[in-house]
Amino acid sequence: MQKEWYEIKGGKRLEGTVTISGAKNAAVAIIPAAILAGEACVLENLPFIQDVQSLKEILEELGVTVDYTDGGCMRINSSTLTTTKALSEAVSSMRASYYLLGALLGLCHEVELALPGGCVIGARPIDQHVKGMRALGAEVELDCDRNIVRARADKLVGAEIFFDVVSVGATINVMLAACMAEGMTVLSNVAKEPHVVDVANFLNMMGASVRGAGTDVIRITGKPRLHGCGYAIIPDQIETGTFMIAAAATAGDVIIKNVIPTHMEAVSAKLMESGARVIEGDDGRDFYLRVIMNERPRPINVKTLPYPGFPTDLQQPMMAYLCAANGLSTINETIFENRFNHVRELRRMGASISLKDASTARVKGINALRGAEIYASDLRAGASLIVAGLAASGTTCVHNIQFIDRGYEYLEKKLTALGAEISRKMK
Ligand code: EPZ
């Protein structure tokens, strides 16, 4: 297989306008959720990224009919579904394939699924997903030797479920199954991320009754069947944040269009604390955020939290930005253990980062990062290294960009349009 990497000639101020794509983490849940319709759904504003392409292939392996173009539109018809066994390597290599558990259990009352891999960020258990499915009446068996989960139920019955941890994946997965359970399900201590709300809105468009998404408690009244619909995915909160941080890191002036500013409040607040100006606007067609930075960043402290707190998915890009701050910043990662794989790479660029413990990094700002050969270990670590390369002096080569392709649509094209010197190389 050909190896690809990004070569970035850093130090260029990002200027101009960029348009945000559909949200990856909404898309990767809504595509499996569309199975629940039992007929055709048409999804719009999907990002053209590897994770979406992989899910298309996984659905086709199940016999689902999928038509997809890079125009961001996907037609999914599950009336042709032939199997509830999803055991291919494509399934196990992608974490979001775990949404097939809720979708297939909900529609067919049985599923056999290869357990998810995905980004190497901590152990990432699925015990809360399993707890939820069992509460709905499913028998769930984990085959740890073969890395498979099997679930089946004669019928699913609504239940009251309190999640022990706030989990995006478990909230969505149990919501999917509960849509077709008999009676009411009440989910407490749920995740409130924008993509949880987007999935709930999509389910309601299919005829489900999901109330309260975006608050701590979601109530779902099960329906015997759902129906097809058309639905447009929300803009990507994390792509928006990545461009906001990249704008600030290059002392730039960037208008970021097709955003939902309220989703970005924690990020905007932290960037402003560090000296950036963040202006919200509405051009009559789209909401936008404009990020302007004219000074060296001031040091700040960042703690990741479930939404509406600062998102863990932007912790890594934020750290790259703070490497050149005017003093000592502290970053506390509370969602995932082992989400500091980018630290070693940033150090290769001259960053001064010490790990106080497994969840706390101290970043002592230096004048500027310098270009280096660096390696992405996961998607957002990759985004962090891109931010670092854009801000650094000299040339940076970011390797392992297959991780970045999983989640960022047309990244080099968008950055080039903003004045960055970034090109995809291969050998
Ligand atoms: C989702 O992962 C996102 N992935 C992640 O984005 C994101 O980082 C994460 O939510 C947090 O916002 C997708 O949406 C596909 P969790 P998920 O369940 O659902 C623990 C990216 O870069 N936990 O909210 O897997 C878990 O270990 C990706 O775009 C349990 O203990 O995350 C973690 O500490 C990476 N038991 C915490 O909860 C469970 O059963 C939150 O995880 C489930 C989770």
XYZ file of C-alpha atoms and ligand atoms in Angstrom:
471
model
C 0.000 0.000 0.000
C 1.203 3.502 -0.811
C 2.215 5.630 2.147
C 0.905 9.156 2.225
C 1.956 12.099 4.358
C 1.438 15.831 4.585
C 4.276 18.234 3.974
C 3.623 21.602 5.590
C 5.755 24.701 5.141
C 4.718 26.420 8.342
C 4.538 29.989 9.539
C 1.907 31.183 7.051
C -0.920 33.283 8.497
C -4.283 31.657 7.724
C -6.648 34.170 6.160
C -9.951 33.899 4.343
C -13.114 31.865 4.557
C -13.652 28.156 5.101
C -16.924 26.205 5.063
C -17.461 23.438 7.592
C -18.625 19.975 6.496
C -21.241 17.691 8.016
C -20.444 16.273 11.450
C -18.467 13.041 11.427
C -19.699 11.818 14.792
C -23.323 12.488 13.851
C -22.869 10.840 10.457
C -21.316 7.661 11.838
C -24.312 7.190 14.147
C -27.042 8.279 11.741
C -25.896 5.963 8.933
C -26.363 2.790 11.063
C -29.506 4.317 12.618
C -31.037 4.561 9.138
C -31.319 0.758 9.160
C -34.183 1.134 11.653
C -36.439 2.583 8.938
C -36.767 -0.755 7.132
C -37.113 1.318 3.957
C -35.222 4.119 2.199
C -33.718 7.120 3.999
C -31.832 9.885 2.248
C -29.057 11.568 4.223
C -27.564 14.886 3.164
C -24.549 16.948 4.184
C -22.481 13.862 4.925
C -18.747 14.563 5.078
C -16.665 12.832 2.400
C -14.360 11.014 4.824
C -13.028 7.502 5.240
C -15.318 6.616 8.175
C -18.413 7.310 6.064
C -17.006 5.277 3.178
C -16.221 2.390 5.572
C -19.770 2.421 6.975
C -21.186 2.317 3.459
C -19.170 -0.847 2.823
C -20.215 -2.378 6.152
C -23.906 -1.756 5.419
C -23.499 -3.315 1.979
C -21.968 -6.416 3.604
C -25.261 -6.704 5.510
C -27.235 -6.614 2.263
C -28.427 -3.017 2.738
C -28.695 -1.050 -0.514
C -26.557 2.083 -0.381
C -26.122 4.742 -3.065
C -23.494 7.313 -2.259
C -21.853 10.147 -4.120
C -19.186 12.554 -2.934
C -21.852 15.263 -3.105
C -22.567 14.301 0.508
C -25.828 12.493 -0.183
C -26.418 8.846 0.744
C -29.544 6.771 0.114
C -29.822 3.831 2.494
C -32.491 1.175 2.039
C -32.497 -1.569 4.658
C -35.475 -3.462 3.179
C -32.846 -5.585 1.390
C -31.015 -6.501 4.644
C -29.926 -10.162 4.501
C -27.937 -10.744 7.697
C -27.553 -9.485 11.249
C -23.968 -10.760 11.479
C -21.418 -7.975 11.104
C -18.120 -9.717 11.607
C -15.779 -8.403 8.915
C -12.490 -6.660 9.553
C -14.077 -3.407 8.407
C -16.470 -3.688 11.366
C -13.845 -4.393 14.008
C -11.496 -1.717 12.707
C -14.023 1.031 13.191
C -15.325 2.049 16.576
C -18.580 3.590 15.382
C -19.670 0.231 13.971
C -20.877 -0.441 17.541
C -24.022 1.492 16.597
C -25.057 -1.607 14.646
C -25.674 -3.209 18.030
C -28.567 -0.883 18.829
C -29.807 -0.586 15.249
C -29.915 -4.320 14.432
C -31.164 -5.312 17.867
C -33.927 -2.719 17.554
C -35.034 -3.772 14.083
C -34.290 -7.527 14.010
C -33.980 -8.428 17.719
C -30.661 -10.119 17.053
C -27.138 -9.123 16.159
C -23.648 -10.570 16.114
C -20.965 -7.932 15.925
C -17.183 -7.826 15.806
C -16.113 -5.598 18.688
C -14.855 -2.158 17.831
C -11.303 -1.025 17.442
C -10.880 2.560 16.257
C -8.664 5.240 17.723
C -6.075 4.123 20.252
C -7.173 6.360 23.109
C -7.534 4.399 26.298
C -9.340 1.149 26.927
C -12.753 2.445 25.772
C -15.027 -0.254 27.220
C -18.636 -0.794 26.064
C -20.073 -1.954 29.390
C -22.647 0.863 29.447
C -23.919 -0.127 25.995
C -24.285 -3.713 27.199
C -25.966 -2.629 30.450
C -28.528 -0.653 28.444
C -29.328 -3.480 26.018
C -29.722 -5.948 28.894
C -32.080 -3.547 30.671
C -34.244 -3.519 27.542
C -34.516 -7.303 27.828
C -31.775 -8.497 25.486
C -29.494 -11.401 26.275
C -26.006 -10.109 25.596
C -23.001 -12.386 25.408
C -19.440 -11.157 25.069
C -17.156 -13.642 23.348
C -13.830 -12.243 24.456
C -11.783 -14.954 22.693
C -13.185 -14.056 19.298
C -13.816 -10.404 20.172
C -17.485 -10.623 19.315
C -20.656 -9.423 20.998
C -23.942 -11.302 20.450
C -27.331 -9.980 21.480
C -30.835 -11.262 20.985
C -34.275 -10.696 22.440
C -37.743 -12.184 21.954
C -38.942 -8.667 22.498
C -37.484 -5.418 23.752
C -39.300 -3.691 26.607
C -38.779 -0.094 27.724
C -36.841 0.400 30.962
C -35.332 3.026 33.258
C -31.583 3.121 32.736
C -29.089 5.231 34.646
C -25.685 5.377 32.968
C -22.744 5.102 35.358
C -20.596 7.266 33.092
C -21.635 9.922 30.621
C -21.091 8.164 27.315
C -21.912 9.477 23.849
C -21.793 6.007 22.330
C -23.913 4.290 24.994
C -26.505 7.082 24.989
C -26.953 6.850 21.219
C -26.777 3.065 21.008
C -29.419 2.453 23.669
C -31.570 5.220 22.163
C -31.536 3.348 18.834
C -32.690 0.065 20.351
C -35.250 1.740 22.642
C -36.997 3.411 19.684
C -38.454 0.035 18.779
C -38.964 -1.358 22.291
C -42.435 -1.757 23.773
C -43.369 1.114 26.079
C -41.277 3.914 27.527
C -37.540 4.013 28.153
C -36.038 6.676 30.400
C -32.302 7.239 30.019
C -30.612 9.253 32.782
C -27.119 10.741 33.041
C -26.927 10.798 29.258
C -24.479 12.601 26.980
C -25.673 15.985 25.677
C -23.290 16.381 22.722
C -24.687 18.066 19.586
C -24.523 14.777 17.689
C -26.684 13.055 20.346
C -29.347 15.682 19.632
C -28.844 15.273 15.880
C -29.391 11.516 16.098
C -32.537 12.070 18.205
C -33.867 14.536 15.612
C -33.190 12.024 12.857
C -34.954 9.236 14.777
C -37.960 11.514 15.254
C -38.013 12.227 11.510
C -38.274 8.434 11.056
C -41.357 8.417 13.274
C -39.703 7.687 16.623
C -40.640 9.525 19.796
C -37.458 10.739 21.496
C -37.815 13.636 23.942
C -35.238 15.493 25.996
C -32.075 14.967 23.909
C -29.646 17.722 24.888
C -30.683 17.479 28.563
C -29.650 14.941 31.223
C -32.720 12.748 30.714
C -34.041 11.290 27.459
C -37.504 9.707 27.260
C -38.272 7.383 24.393
C -41.668 5.929 23.591
C -41.094 2.822 21.504
C -42.853 2.340 18.174
C -43.547 -0.969 16.400
C -42.122 0.405 13.190
C -40.382 3.497 11.855
C -40.363 4.847 8.309
C -37.984 6.367 5.760
C -37.175 10.092 5.678
C -34.766 12.716 4.384
C -32.349 14.316 6.814
C -29.430 16.775 6.680
C -26.579 16.278 9.174
C -25.451 19.211 11.374
C -22.089 20.966 10.830
C -19.075 19.381 12.496
C -18.320 20.876 15.903
C -14.816 19.417 16.011
C -13.836 20.440 12.492
C -15.053 23.951 13.375
C -12.932 23.951 16.514
C -9.911 22.654 14.632
C -10.100 25.555 12.166
C -10.678 28.046 14.991
C -7.565 26.815 16.772
C -5.533 26.708 13.548
C -6.549 30.316 12.831
C -5.404 31.422 16.281
C -2.208 29.329 16.140
C -1.088 31.022 12.917
C -2.020 34.518 14.157
C -4.624 34.443 11.431
C -7.959 35.968 10.523
C -10.420 33.306 9.381
C -14.178 33.319 8.822
C -15.571 29.851 9.496
C -18.943 29.372 7.829
C -21.751 26.865 8.256
C -21.288 26.551 12.004
C -23.585 26.440 15.026
C -21.966 29.015 17.339
C -23.643 27.700 20.508
C -21.860 24.365 19.974
C -18.574 26.226 20.115
C -19.009 28.239 23.330
C -16.391 26.386 25.382
C -13.834 26.643 22.577
C -14.596 30.300 21.847
C -14.285 31.145 25.553
C -10.871 29.484 25.826
C -9.550 31.083 22.641
C -10.700 34.508 23.841
C -9.044 33.899 27.206
C -5.831 33.258 25.299
C -6.096 36.614 23.497
C -7.977 35.764 20.278
C -11.025 37.682 19.115
C -13.976 35.442 18.277
C -16.855 37.171 16.523
C -20.194 35.507 15.884
C -22.154 36.510 12.820
C -24.912 35.670 10.381
C -24.434 36.480 6.701
C -28.083 35.851 5.922
C -27.372 32.365 4.665
C -25.054 30.824 7.254
C -23.967 31.459 10.799
C -20.245 32.046 10.979
C -17.464 32.537 13.492
C -14.545 34.816 12.752
C -11.331 34.172 14.661
C -8.691 36.892 14.684
C -5.374 36.656 16.504
C -2.828 39.457 16.578
C -0.595 38.537 19.474
C 1.257 35.650 21.042
C -1.249 33.449 22.883
C -1.573 33.948 26.599
C -1.297 30.723 28.630
C -4.576 29.159 29.739
C -5.788 26.088 31.602
C -8.029 23.628 29.797
C -10.028 20.788 31.303
C -11.941 18.429 29.035
C -15.510 17.617 30.045
C -18.657 16.189 28.489
C -20.632 18.755 26.469
C -21.131 21.673 27.084
C -17.606 21.529 28.536
C -14.421 21.712 26.489
C -14.436 18.706 24.102
C -11.804 16.021 24.497
C -11.580 15.848 20.699
C -10.072 19.359 20.687
C -7.702 18.829 23.592
C -4.937 17.690 21.254
C -5.160 20.584 18.750
C -5.440 23.004 21.697
C -2.222 21.671 23.165
C -0.396 22.296 19.881
C -1.632 25.899 19.969
C -0.521 26.451 23.552
C 3.014 25.223 22.801
C 3.859 28.764 21.667
C 1.960 30.602 24.426
C 3.582 33.233 26.546
C 3.845 31.147 29.734
C 2.709 27.931 31.398
C -0.601 26.275 30.438
C -2.146 23.203 32.051
C -4.253 20.676 30.188
C -6.340 18.207 32.134
C -7.877 15.330 30.146
C -10.775 13.858 32.120
C -12.647 11.852 29.462
C -10.068 9.388 28.183
C -6.927 8.000 29.715
C -4.014 7.740 27.310
C -4.996 10.643 25.080
C -1.556 12.244 25.152
C 0.088 10.338 22.313
C 0.699 13.595 20.469
C 2.948 14.914 23.251
C 5.986 12.942 22.090
C 5.553 14.274 18.558
C 5.130 17.882 19.697
C 8.334 17.500 21.714
C 10.136 16.554 18.501
C 9.163 20.028 17.309
C 10.774 21.603 20.340
C 7.689 21.813 22.568
C 8.292 21.874 26.307
C 5.603 19.615 27.764
C 5.782 17.653 30.986
C 3.244 15.089 32.075
C 2.355 15.615 35.716
C 0.359 12.390 35.658
C -1.532 10.346 33.047
C -4.206 13.013 32.714
C -2.414 16.312 33.232
C 0.052 17.995 30.903
C 1.981 21.169 31.627
C 2.877 23.113 28.517
C 5.615 25.704 28.910
C 5.302 28.036 25.945
C 8.323 28.504 23.677
C 8.801 31.192 21.014
C 7.885 28.910 18.133
C 7.748 25.241 17.242
C 10.134 24.091 14.530
C 9.400 21.730 11.662
C 10.061 18.002 12.165
C 9.111 14.507 10.988
C 6.129 13.553 13.151
C 3.649 10.687 13.335
C -0.086 10.775 14.038
C -1.335 8.046 16.397
C -5.052 8.779 16.064
C -7.409 11.192 14.356
C -7.250 14.182 16.697
C -3.569 13.646 17.444
C -3.242 14.068 13.678
C -5.233 17.312 13.820
C -2.958 18.492 16.606
C 0.137 17.842 14.497
C -1.385 19.692 11.554
C -1.993 22.743 13.783
C 1.578 22.459 15.061
C 2.983 22.184 11.531
C 0.994 25.211 10.328
C 2.279 27.320 13.224
C 5.881 26.064 13.179
C 8.866 27.548 11.409
C 10.293 25.367 8.644
C 8.963 22.182 7.105
C 6.922 19.580 8.971
C 6.083 16.142 7.589
C 3.021 14.597 9.248
C 2.948 10.825 8.741
C 0.124 8.292 9.312
C -2.402 10.623 7.738
C -4.820 7.751 7.185
C -6.019 8.656 10.704
C -6.714 12.235 9.619
C -8.552 11.060 6.483
C -10.989 9.229 8.772
C -12.458 12.499 9.976
C -11.531 15.636 7.997
C -13.058 16.304 4.590
C -10.749 17.902 1.982
C -8.405 19.136 4.716
C -5.476 20.182 2.538
C -7.784 21.844 0.025
C -9.488 23.884 2.739
C -6.188 24.880 4.374
C -4.574 25.766 1.032
C -7.503 28.077 0.271
C -6.702 29.860 3.548
C -3.090 30.422 2.493
C -1.410 27.420 4.123
C 1.365 25.607 2.271
C 0.326 21.999 2.725
C 0.534 19.183 0.225
C -0.187 15.483 0.247
C 2.832 13.392 -0.694
C 3.021 9.703 -1.437
C 5.494 6.983 -2.159
C -17.425 9.428 21.119
O -16.706 8.261 21.471
C -16.755 9.988 19.899
N -16.790 8.986 18.859
C -15.325 10.360 20.229
O -14.775 10.996 19.111
C -15.309 11.350 21.402
O -13.971 11.576 21.788
C -16.082 10.796 22.576
O -17.408 10.395 22.158
C -16.244 11.780 23.719
O -16.889 12.936 23.271
C -17.872 8.870 18.117
O -18.858 9.577 18.263
C -17.843 7.827 17.065
P -17.802 7.853 25.187
P -17.304 7.210 22.487
O -18.565 6.593 25.226
O -18.778 7.212 22.307
C -16.126 5.653 29.075
C -13.108 11.414 17.522
O -11.902 11.704 17.558
N -17.057 4.575 28.759
O -18.523 9.150 25.345
O -16.582 5.960 22.346
C -15.008 5.783 28.054
O -13.965 4.877 28.295
C -13.655 10.372 18.444
O -13.911 11.919 16.727
C -17.211 3.527 29.632
O -16.584 3.473 30.684
O -16.945 7.890 23.853
C -14.616 7.222 28.218
O -13.747 7.348 29.310
C -12.621 9.738 19.265
N -18.099 2.522 29.306
C -15.938 7.918 28.565
O -16.811 6.882 28.996
C -18.834 2.544 28.168
O -19.619 1.613 27.935
C -16.607 8.640 27.404
O -16.650 7.779 26.265
C -18.673 3.625 27.283
C -17.783 4.634 27.594
